[in-house]
Coordinates of C-alpha atoms and ligand atoms in Angstrom, one line a residue:
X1 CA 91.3 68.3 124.2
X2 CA 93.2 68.9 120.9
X3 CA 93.4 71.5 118.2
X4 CA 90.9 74.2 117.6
X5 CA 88.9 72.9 120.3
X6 CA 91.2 73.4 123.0
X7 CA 92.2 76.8 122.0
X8 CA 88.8 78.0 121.8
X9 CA 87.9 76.9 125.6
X10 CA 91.2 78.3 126.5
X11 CA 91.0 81.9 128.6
X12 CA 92.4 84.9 126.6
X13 CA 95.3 86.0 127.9
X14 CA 95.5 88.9 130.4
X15 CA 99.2 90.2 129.9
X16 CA 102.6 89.2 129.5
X17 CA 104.7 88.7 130.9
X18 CA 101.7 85.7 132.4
X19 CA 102.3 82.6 130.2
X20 CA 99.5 82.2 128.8
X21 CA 97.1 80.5 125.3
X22 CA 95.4 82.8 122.5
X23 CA 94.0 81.3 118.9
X24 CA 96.0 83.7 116.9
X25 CA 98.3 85.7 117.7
X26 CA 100.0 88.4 115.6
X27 CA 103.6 89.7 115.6
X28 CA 104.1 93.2 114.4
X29 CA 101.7 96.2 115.0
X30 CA 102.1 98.0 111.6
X31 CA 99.1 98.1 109.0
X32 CA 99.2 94.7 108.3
X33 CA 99.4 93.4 112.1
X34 CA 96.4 95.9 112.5
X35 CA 94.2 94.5 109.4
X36 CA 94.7 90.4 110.8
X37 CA 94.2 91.2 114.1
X38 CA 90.9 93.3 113.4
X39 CA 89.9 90.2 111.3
X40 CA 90.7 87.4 113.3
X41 CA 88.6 89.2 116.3
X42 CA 85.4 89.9 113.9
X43 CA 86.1 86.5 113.0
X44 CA 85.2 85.5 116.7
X45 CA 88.5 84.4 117.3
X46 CA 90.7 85.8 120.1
X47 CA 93.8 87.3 119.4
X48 CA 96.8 89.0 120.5
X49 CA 98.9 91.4 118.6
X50 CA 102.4 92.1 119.7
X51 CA 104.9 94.8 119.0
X52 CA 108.4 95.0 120.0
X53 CA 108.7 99.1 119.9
X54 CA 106.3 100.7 122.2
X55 CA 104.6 102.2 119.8
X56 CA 102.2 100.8 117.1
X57 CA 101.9 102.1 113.5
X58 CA 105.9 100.2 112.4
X59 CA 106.3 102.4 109.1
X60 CA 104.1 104.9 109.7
X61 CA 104.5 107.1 112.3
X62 CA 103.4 110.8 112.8
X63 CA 104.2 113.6 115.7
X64 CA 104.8 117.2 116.5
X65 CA 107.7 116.3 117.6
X66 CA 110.0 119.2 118.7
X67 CA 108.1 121.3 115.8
X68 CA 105.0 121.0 117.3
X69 CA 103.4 120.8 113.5
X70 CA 101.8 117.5 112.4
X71 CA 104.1 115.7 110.0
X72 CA 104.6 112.3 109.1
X73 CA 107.7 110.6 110.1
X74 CA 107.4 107.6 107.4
X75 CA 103.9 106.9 104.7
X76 CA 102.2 110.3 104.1
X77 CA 99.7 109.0 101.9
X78 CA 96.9 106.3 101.5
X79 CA 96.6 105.5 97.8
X80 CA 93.2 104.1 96.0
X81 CA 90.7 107.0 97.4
X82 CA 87.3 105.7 98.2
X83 CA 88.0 102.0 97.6
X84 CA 91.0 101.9 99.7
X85 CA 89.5 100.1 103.4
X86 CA 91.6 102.9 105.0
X87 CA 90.4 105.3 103.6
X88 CA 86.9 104.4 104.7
X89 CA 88.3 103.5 107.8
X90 CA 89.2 107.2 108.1
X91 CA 86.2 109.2 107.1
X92 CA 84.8 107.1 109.4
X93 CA 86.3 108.0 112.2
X94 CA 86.9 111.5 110.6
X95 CA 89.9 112.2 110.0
X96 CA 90.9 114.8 107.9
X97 CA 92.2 113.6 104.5
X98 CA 93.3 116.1 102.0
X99 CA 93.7 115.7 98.1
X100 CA 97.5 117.1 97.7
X101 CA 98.6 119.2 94.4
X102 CA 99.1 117.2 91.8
X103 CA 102.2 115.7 90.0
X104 CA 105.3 116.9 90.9
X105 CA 107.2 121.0 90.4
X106 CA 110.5 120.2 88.4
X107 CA 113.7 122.6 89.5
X108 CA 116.2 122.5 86.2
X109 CA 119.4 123.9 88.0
X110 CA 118.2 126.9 90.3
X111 CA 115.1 127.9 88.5
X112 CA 112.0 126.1 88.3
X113 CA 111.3 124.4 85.1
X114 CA 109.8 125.7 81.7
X115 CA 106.9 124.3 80.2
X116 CA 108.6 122.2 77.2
X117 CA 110.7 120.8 80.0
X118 CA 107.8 119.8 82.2
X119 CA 106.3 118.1 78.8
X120 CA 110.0 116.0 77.8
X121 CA 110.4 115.0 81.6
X122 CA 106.5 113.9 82.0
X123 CA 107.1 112.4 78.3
X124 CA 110.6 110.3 79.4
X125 CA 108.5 109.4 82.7
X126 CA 106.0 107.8 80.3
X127 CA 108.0 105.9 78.2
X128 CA 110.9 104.4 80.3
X129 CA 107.6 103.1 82.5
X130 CA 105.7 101.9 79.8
X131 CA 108.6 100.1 79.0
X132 CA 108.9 99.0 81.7
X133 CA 105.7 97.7 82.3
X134 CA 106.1 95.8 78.6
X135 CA 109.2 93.9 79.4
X136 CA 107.5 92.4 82.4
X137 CA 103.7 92.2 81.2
X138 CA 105.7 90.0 78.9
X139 CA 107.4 88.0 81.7
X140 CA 110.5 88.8 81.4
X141 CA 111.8 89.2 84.8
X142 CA 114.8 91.2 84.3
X143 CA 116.4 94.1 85.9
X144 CA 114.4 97.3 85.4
X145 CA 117.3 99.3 84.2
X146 CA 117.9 96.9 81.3
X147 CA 114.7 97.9 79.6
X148 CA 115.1 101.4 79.8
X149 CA 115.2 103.4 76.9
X150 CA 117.3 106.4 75.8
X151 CA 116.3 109.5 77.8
X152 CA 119.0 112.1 76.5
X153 CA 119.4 114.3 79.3
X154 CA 116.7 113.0 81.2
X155 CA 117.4 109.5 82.3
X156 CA 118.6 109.7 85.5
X157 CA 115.9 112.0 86.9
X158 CA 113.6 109.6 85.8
X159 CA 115.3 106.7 87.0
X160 CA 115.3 108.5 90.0
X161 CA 111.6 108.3 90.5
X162 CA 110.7 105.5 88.9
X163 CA 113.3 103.5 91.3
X164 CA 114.5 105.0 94.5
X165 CA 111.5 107.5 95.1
X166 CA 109.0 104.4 93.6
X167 CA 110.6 100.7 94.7
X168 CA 113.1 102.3 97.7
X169 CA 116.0 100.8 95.0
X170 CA 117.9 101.6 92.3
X171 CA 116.2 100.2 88.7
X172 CA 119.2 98.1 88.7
X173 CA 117.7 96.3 91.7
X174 CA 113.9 96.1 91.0
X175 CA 112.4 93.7 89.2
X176 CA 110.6 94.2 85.8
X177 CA 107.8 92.1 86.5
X178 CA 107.3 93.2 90.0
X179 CA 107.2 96.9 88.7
X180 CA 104.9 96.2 86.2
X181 CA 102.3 94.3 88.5
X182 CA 102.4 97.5 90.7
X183 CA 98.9 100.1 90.6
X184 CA 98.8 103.4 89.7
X185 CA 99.5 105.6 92.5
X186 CA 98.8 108.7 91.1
X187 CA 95.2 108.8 93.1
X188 CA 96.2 110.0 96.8
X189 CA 94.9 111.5 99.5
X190 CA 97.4 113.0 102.8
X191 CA 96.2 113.1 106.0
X192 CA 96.1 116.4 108.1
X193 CA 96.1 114.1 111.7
X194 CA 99.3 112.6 110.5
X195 CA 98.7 109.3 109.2
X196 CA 99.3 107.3 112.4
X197 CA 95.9 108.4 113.1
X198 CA 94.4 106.3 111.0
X199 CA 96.3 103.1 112.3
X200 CA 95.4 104.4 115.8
X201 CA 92.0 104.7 115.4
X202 CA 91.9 100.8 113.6
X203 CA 93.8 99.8 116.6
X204 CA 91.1 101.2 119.8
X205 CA 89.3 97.5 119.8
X206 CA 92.8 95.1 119.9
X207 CA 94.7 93.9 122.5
X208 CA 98.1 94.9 121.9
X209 CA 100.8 94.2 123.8
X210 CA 103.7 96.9 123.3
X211 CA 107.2 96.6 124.3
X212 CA 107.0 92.6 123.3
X213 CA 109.5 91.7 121.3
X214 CA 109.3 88.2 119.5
X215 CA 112.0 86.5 119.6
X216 CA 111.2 82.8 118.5
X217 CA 108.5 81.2 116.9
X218 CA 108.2 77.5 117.3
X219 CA 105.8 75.6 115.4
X220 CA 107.5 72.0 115.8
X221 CA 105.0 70.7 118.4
X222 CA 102.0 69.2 118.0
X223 CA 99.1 71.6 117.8
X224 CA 100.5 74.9 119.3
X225 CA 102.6 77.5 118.0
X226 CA 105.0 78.5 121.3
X227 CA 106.6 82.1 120.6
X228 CA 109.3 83.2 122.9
X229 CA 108.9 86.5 123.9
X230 CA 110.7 89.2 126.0
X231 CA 108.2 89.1 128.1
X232 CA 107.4 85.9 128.6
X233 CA 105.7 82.6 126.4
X234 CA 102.5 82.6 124.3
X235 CA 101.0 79.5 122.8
X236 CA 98.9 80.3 120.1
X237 CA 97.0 78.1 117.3
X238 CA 98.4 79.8 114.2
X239 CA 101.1 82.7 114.0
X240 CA 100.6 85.7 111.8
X241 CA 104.1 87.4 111.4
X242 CA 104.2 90.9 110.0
X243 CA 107.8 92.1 111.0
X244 CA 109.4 93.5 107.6
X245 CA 111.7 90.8 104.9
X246 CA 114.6 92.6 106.0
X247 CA 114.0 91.6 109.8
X248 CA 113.2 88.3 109.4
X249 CA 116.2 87.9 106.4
X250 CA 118.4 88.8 109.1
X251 CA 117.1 86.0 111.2
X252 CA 115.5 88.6 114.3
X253 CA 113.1 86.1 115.0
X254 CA 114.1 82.4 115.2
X255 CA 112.2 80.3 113.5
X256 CA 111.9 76.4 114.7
X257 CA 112.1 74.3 112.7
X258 CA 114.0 76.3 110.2
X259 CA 112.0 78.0 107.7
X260 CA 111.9 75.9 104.7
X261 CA 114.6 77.7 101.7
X262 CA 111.9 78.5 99.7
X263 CA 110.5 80.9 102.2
X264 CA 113.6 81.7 103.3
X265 CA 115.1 82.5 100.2
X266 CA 111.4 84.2 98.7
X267 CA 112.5 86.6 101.9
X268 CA 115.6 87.6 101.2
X269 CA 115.0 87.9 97.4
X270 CA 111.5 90.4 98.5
X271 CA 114.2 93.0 100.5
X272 CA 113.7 96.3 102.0
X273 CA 115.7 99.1 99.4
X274 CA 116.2 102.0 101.6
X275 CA 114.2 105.0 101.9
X276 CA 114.5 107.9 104.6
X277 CA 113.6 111.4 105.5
X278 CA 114.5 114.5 106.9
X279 CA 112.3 116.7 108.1
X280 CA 113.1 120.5 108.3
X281 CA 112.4 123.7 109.2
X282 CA 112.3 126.8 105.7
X283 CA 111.3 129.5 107.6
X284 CA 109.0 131.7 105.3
X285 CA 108.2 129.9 102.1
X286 CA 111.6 131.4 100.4
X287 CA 110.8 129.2 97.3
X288 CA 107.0 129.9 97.0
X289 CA 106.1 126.2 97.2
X290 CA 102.7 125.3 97.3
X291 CA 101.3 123.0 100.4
X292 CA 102.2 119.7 100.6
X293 CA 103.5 119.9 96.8
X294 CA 106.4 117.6 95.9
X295 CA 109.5 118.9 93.9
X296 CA 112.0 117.1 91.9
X297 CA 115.4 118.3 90.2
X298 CA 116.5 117.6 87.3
X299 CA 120.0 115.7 87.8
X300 CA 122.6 113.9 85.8
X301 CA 122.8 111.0 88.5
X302 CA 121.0 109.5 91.5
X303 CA 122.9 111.5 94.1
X304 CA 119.4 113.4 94.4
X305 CA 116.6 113.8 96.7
X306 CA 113.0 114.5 96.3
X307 CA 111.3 117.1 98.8
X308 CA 107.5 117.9 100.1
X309 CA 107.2 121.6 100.5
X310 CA 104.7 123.5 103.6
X311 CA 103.7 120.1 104.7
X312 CA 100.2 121.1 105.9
X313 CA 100.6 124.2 105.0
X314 CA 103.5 125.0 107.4
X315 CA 107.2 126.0 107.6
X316 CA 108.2 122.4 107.8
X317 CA 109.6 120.3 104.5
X318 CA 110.5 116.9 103.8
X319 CA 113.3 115.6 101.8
X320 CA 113.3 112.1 101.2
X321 CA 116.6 110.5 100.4
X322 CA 115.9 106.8 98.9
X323 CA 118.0 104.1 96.9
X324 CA 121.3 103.1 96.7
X325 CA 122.3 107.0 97.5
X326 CA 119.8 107.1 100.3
X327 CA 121.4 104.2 102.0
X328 CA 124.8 105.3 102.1
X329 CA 123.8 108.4 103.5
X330 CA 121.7 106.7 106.3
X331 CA 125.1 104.7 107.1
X332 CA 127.1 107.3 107.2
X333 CA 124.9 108.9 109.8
X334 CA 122.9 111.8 110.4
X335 CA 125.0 114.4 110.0
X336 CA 126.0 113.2 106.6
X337 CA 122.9 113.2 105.7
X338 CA 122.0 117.2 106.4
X339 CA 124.8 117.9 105.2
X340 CA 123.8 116.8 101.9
X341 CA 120.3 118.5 102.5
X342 CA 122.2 121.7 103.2
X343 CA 124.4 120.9 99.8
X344 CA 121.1 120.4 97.9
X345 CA 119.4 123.6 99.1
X346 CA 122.5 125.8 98.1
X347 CA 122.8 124.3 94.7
X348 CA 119.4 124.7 93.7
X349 CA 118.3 127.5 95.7
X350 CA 121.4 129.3 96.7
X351 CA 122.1 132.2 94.4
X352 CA 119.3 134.7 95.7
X353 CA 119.6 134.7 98.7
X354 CA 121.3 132.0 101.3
X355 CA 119.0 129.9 102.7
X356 CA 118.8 129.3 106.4
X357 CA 117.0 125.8 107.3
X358 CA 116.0 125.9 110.6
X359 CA 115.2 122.9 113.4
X360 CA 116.0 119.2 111.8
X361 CA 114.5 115.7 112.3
X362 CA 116.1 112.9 110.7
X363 CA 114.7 109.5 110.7
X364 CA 116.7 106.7 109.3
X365 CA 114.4 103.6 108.8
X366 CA 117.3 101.5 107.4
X367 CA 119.0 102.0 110.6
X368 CA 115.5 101.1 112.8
X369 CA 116.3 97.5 113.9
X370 CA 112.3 96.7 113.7
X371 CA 112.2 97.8 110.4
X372 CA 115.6 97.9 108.8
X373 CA 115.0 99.6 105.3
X374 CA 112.3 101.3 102.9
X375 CA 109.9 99.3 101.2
X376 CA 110.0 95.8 99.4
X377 CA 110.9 95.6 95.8
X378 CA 111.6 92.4 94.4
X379 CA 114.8 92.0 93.0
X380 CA 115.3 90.6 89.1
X381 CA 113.9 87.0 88.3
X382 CA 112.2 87.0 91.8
X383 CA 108.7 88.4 91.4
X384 CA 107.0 85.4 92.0
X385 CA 108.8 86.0 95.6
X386 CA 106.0 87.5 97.1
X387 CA 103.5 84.5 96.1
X388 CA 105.7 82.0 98.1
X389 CA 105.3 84.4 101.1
X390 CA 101.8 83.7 101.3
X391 CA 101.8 80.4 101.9
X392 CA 101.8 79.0 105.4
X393 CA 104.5 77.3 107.0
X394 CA 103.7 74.7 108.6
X395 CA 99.9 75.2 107.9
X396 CA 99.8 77.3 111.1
X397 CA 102.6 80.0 109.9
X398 CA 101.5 83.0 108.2
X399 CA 103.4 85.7 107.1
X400 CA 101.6 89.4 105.8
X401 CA 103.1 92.8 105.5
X402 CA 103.5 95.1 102.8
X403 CA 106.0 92.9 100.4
X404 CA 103.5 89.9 100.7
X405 CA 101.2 91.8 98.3
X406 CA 101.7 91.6 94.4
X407 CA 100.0 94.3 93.5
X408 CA 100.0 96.9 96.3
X409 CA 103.5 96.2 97.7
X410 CA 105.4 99.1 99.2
X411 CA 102.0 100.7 100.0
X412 CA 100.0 101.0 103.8
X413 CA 97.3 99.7 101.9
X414 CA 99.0 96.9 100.3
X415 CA 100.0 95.9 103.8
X416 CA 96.4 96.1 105.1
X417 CA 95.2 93.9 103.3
X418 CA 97.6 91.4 102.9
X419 CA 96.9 91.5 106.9
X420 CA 93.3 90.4 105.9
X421 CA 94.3 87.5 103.8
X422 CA 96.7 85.8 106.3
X423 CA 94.1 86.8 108.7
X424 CA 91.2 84.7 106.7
X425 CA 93.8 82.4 105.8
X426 CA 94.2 81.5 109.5
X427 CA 90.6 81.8 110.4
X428 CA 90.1 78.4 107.8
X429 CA 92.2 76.3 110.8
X430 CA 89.3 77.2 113.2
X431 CA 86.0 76.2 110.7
X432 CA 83.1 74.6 112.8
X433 CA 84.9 75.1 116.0
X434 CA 82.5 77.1 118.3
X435 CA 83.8 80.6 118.5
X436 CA 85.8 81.9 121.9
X437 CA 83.2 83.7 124.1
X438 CA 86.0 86.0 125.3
X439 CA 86.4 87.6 121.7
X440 CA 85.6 90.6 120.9
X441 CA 83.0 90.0 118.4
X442 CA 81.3 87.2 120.6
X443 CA 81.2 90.0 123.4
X444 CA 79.5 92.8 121.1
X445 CA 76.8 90.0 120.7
X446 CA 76.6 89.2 123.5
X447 CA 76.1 92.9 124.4
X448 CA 73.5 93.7 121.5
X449 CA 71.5 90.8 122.9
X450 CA 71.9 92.6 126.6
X451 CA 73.4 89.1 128.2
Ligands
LIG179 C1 109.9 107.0 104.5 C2 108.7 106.1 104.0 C3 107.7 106.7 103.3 C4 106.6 105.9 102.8 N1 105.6 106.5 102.2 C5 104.5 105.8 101.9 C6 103.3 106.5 101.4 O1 103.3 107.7 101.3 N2 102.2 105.7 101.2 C7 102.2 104.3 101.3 O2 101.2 103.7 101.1 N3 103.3 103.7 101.8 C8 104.4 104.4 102.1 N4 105.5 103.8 102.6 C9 105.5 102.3 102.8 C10 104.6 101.9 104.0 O3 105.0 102.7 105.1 C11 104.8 100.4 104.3 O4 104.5 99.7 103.1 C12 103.8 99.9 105.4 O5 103.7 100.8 106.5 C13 104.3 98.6 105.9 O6 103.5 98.0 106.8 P1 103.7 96.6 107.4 O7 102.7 96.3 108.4 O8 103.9 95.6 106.3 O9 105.2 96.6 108.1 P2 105.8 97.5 109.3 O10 105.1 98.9 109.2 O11 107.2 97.5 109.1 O12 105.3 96.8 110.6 C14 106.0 95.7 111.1 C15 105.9 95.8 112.6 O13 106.6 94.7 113.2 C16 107.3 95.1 114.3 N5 108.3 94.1 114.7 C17 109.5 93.8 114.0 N6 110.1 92.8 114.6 C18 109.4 92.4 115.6 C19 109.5 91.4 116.6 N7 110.6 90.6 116.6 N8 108.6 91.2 117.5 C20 107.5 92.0 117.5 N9 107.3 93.0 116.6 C21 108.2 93.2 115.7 C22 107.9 96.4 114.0 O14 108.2 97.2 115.1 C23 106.7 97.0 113.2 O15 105.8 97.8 114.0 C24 106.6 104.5 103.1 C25 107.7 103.9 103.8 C26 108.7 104.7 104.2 C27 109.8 104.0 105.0

């Protein structure tokens, strides 16, 4: 037997580390890995997503932790309301989504701001994007910094959110044309389960292997995709790969052959910027912030952070360190990064009254090795990047996650369904081949027909 029609009479595999044969199988468990899996199975198909950590959900990831409070570690919020698949996915399942305050309380020194400044910062915020958005509606695919115009006395805050807090990078770093193609995000909804239990709930009918790391991927022989694993082989008919462009840049998975340099370089030129968080304890409220509202400073450079106050409605806050700033701290380790936090609560909230912040979590992504940075922004000239990640290597190759999306990038969402187009994209391979009676799908038929 050869091609489709061997893999679909092949048995689904039970576990690793048992060699064994699935039709698709799917590297990474994060939103996208979730989405293609979910597809390729209601596709008939079988399939087989694994995950190196031993945990699914890669950027987002909720817990009590040691606070006992719901909190999200990474993504906090699903963008798109109602016509976002999540979304639906969630109220579904019901879990509790929550519209948070809108826009964002501005702190000018150690007071919070006055009216005319909200109006010139929301003003500057308008007109850097929209130009912005006119440099690279017009192609020109330059750094977004270039195109910025004169903010006097409000340029870097904005720079601030439109690149490190936005694109995870600095506007020097982000693309024009990549920025521009990006959706509004102003539509959002949090999640009072912690977001994780959205993914969680997608993820009840997959097989997932956890605690798999893939280590190659070799697509040189004829007909099967062999990827080495830590826990053993699996030949599949097509390979959906999910792991983030600043794993697979760094060449964590080996690819055989050698991905062709335009993928290669379409990765590399796609990378992670760097975005993390701190999680902490204000016993109290001492500022009066409202639930899960967000709060920017006004600053005269990027050395700032952005924080979520009373995450549902609690004691705990985020801050969220991000960019070129945000990175250094990450490498220079967790304690330099609360001691920054502490730095930033004293200077802008100090002179009442010192402020005592309690229990800490900090969670460096940029320092995960499965994740290695923030989000995707594409850096200048390279916005047509994410296109070339789309295509297949190899015709049995796909690669999905969040920067494989032009529109959506950086989002859950974008990342979800990005999943479903590698996923339909590998479903093509199997057309007219009789589905796998093992799948999922086939067995639910099978079970409404009471065989
Ligand atoms: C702090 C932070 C806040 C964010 N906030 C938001 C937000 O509010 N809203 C929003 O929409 N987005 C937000 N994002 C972005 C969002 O989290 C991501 O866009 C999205 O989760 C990416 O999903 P993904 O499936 O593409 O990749 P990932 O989530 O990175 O999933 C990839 C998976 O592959 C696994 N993996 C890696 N290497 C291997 C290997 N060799 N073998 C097997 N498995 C491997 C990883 O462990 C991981 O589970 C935020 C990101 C961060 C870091």
């Amino acid at each position: 037997m050869a091609g489709a029609a061997a893999f679909a009479a092949a048995p689904a595999l039970a576990a690793l580390p048992a060699s064994g044969e699935v039709e698709v199988a799917v590297v990474g468990a994060g939103a996208a890995g979730i989405a293609a899996a979910r597809r390729i199975a209601a596709g008939g198909r079988s399939c087989l997503l694994l995950e190196a950590a031993g945990r699914i959900g890669g950027r987002v990831r909720s817990g009590p932790g040691k606070f006992g409070i719901v909190h999200d570690q990474g993504a906090h919020r699903l963008y798109g309301g109602g016509r976002s698949a999540l979304v639906q996915l969630a109220r579904a399942e019901r879990i509790r989504l929550f519209e948070p305050p809108p826009g964002r309380r501005l702190y000018v020194g150690e007071r919070e701001a006055r009216d005319n400044e909200y109006d010139d910062f929301t003003a500057a915020l308008r007109r850097a994007s929209r130009a912005i958005i006119a440099a690279g509606e017009a192609g020109r695919d330059v750094a977004a910094a270039r195109v910025m115009p004169e903010l006097p006395g409000w340029d870097a805050s904005v720079a601030f959110v439109l690149g490190p807090l936005f694109a995870s990078k600095d506007l020097g770093e982000v693309s024009s044309v990549d920025f521009a193609r990006a959706e509004d995000r102003t539509e959002d909804l949090g999640c009072r389960d912690g977001l994780a239990a959205v993914l969680a709930a997608a993820a009840k009918p997959l097989r997932i292997e956890l605690d798999t790391l893939v280590r190659s991927i070799d697509a040189g022989g004829r007909g099967a995709v062999v990827l080495q694993t830590a826990r053993g082989n699996l030949r599949a008919r097509a390979v959906i790969v999910t792991a983030s462009t600043n794993v697979l840049a760094a060449g964590a998975i080996e690819f055989r052959p050698a991905l062709p340099r335009r993928a290669a370089d379409a990765l590399a030129r796609v990378s992670l910027g760097s975005y993390e968080r701190i999680v902490f304890e204000l016993a109290g409220n001492p500022f009066g912030f409202r639930a899960d509202e967000r709060i920017v400073f006004k600053v005269a450079d990027q050395r700032t952070a952005a924080l979520v106050g009373r995450v549902n409605g609690s004691d705990l806050a985020y801050a969220d360190l991000a960019g070129r700033f945000g990175g250094e701290l990450a490498r220079a380790g967790e304690a330099a990064m609360l001691g920054y936090l502490k730095e930033l609560i004293a200077a802008q909230f100090g002179a009442a009254a010192p402020v005592k912040i309690g229990r800490t979590e900090v969670v460096r992504w940029s320092a995960d090795p499965l994740i290695r940075g923030g989000v995707s922004a594409a850096t200048p000239g390279a916005a047509a990047s994410r296109r070339v990640l789309m295509e297949p290597v190899q015709d049995r190759v796909f690669f999905a996650g969040e920067a494989a999306h032009e529109t959506q990038w950086g989002t859950v969402g974008g990342a979800w369904s990005s999943g479903e187009r590698a996923a339909e994209a590998a479903l093509r391979l199997f057309a007219g081949a009789p589905a796998t009676p093992s799948s999922p799908a086939q067995a639910a038929k099978k079970k409404r027909r009471g065989k």
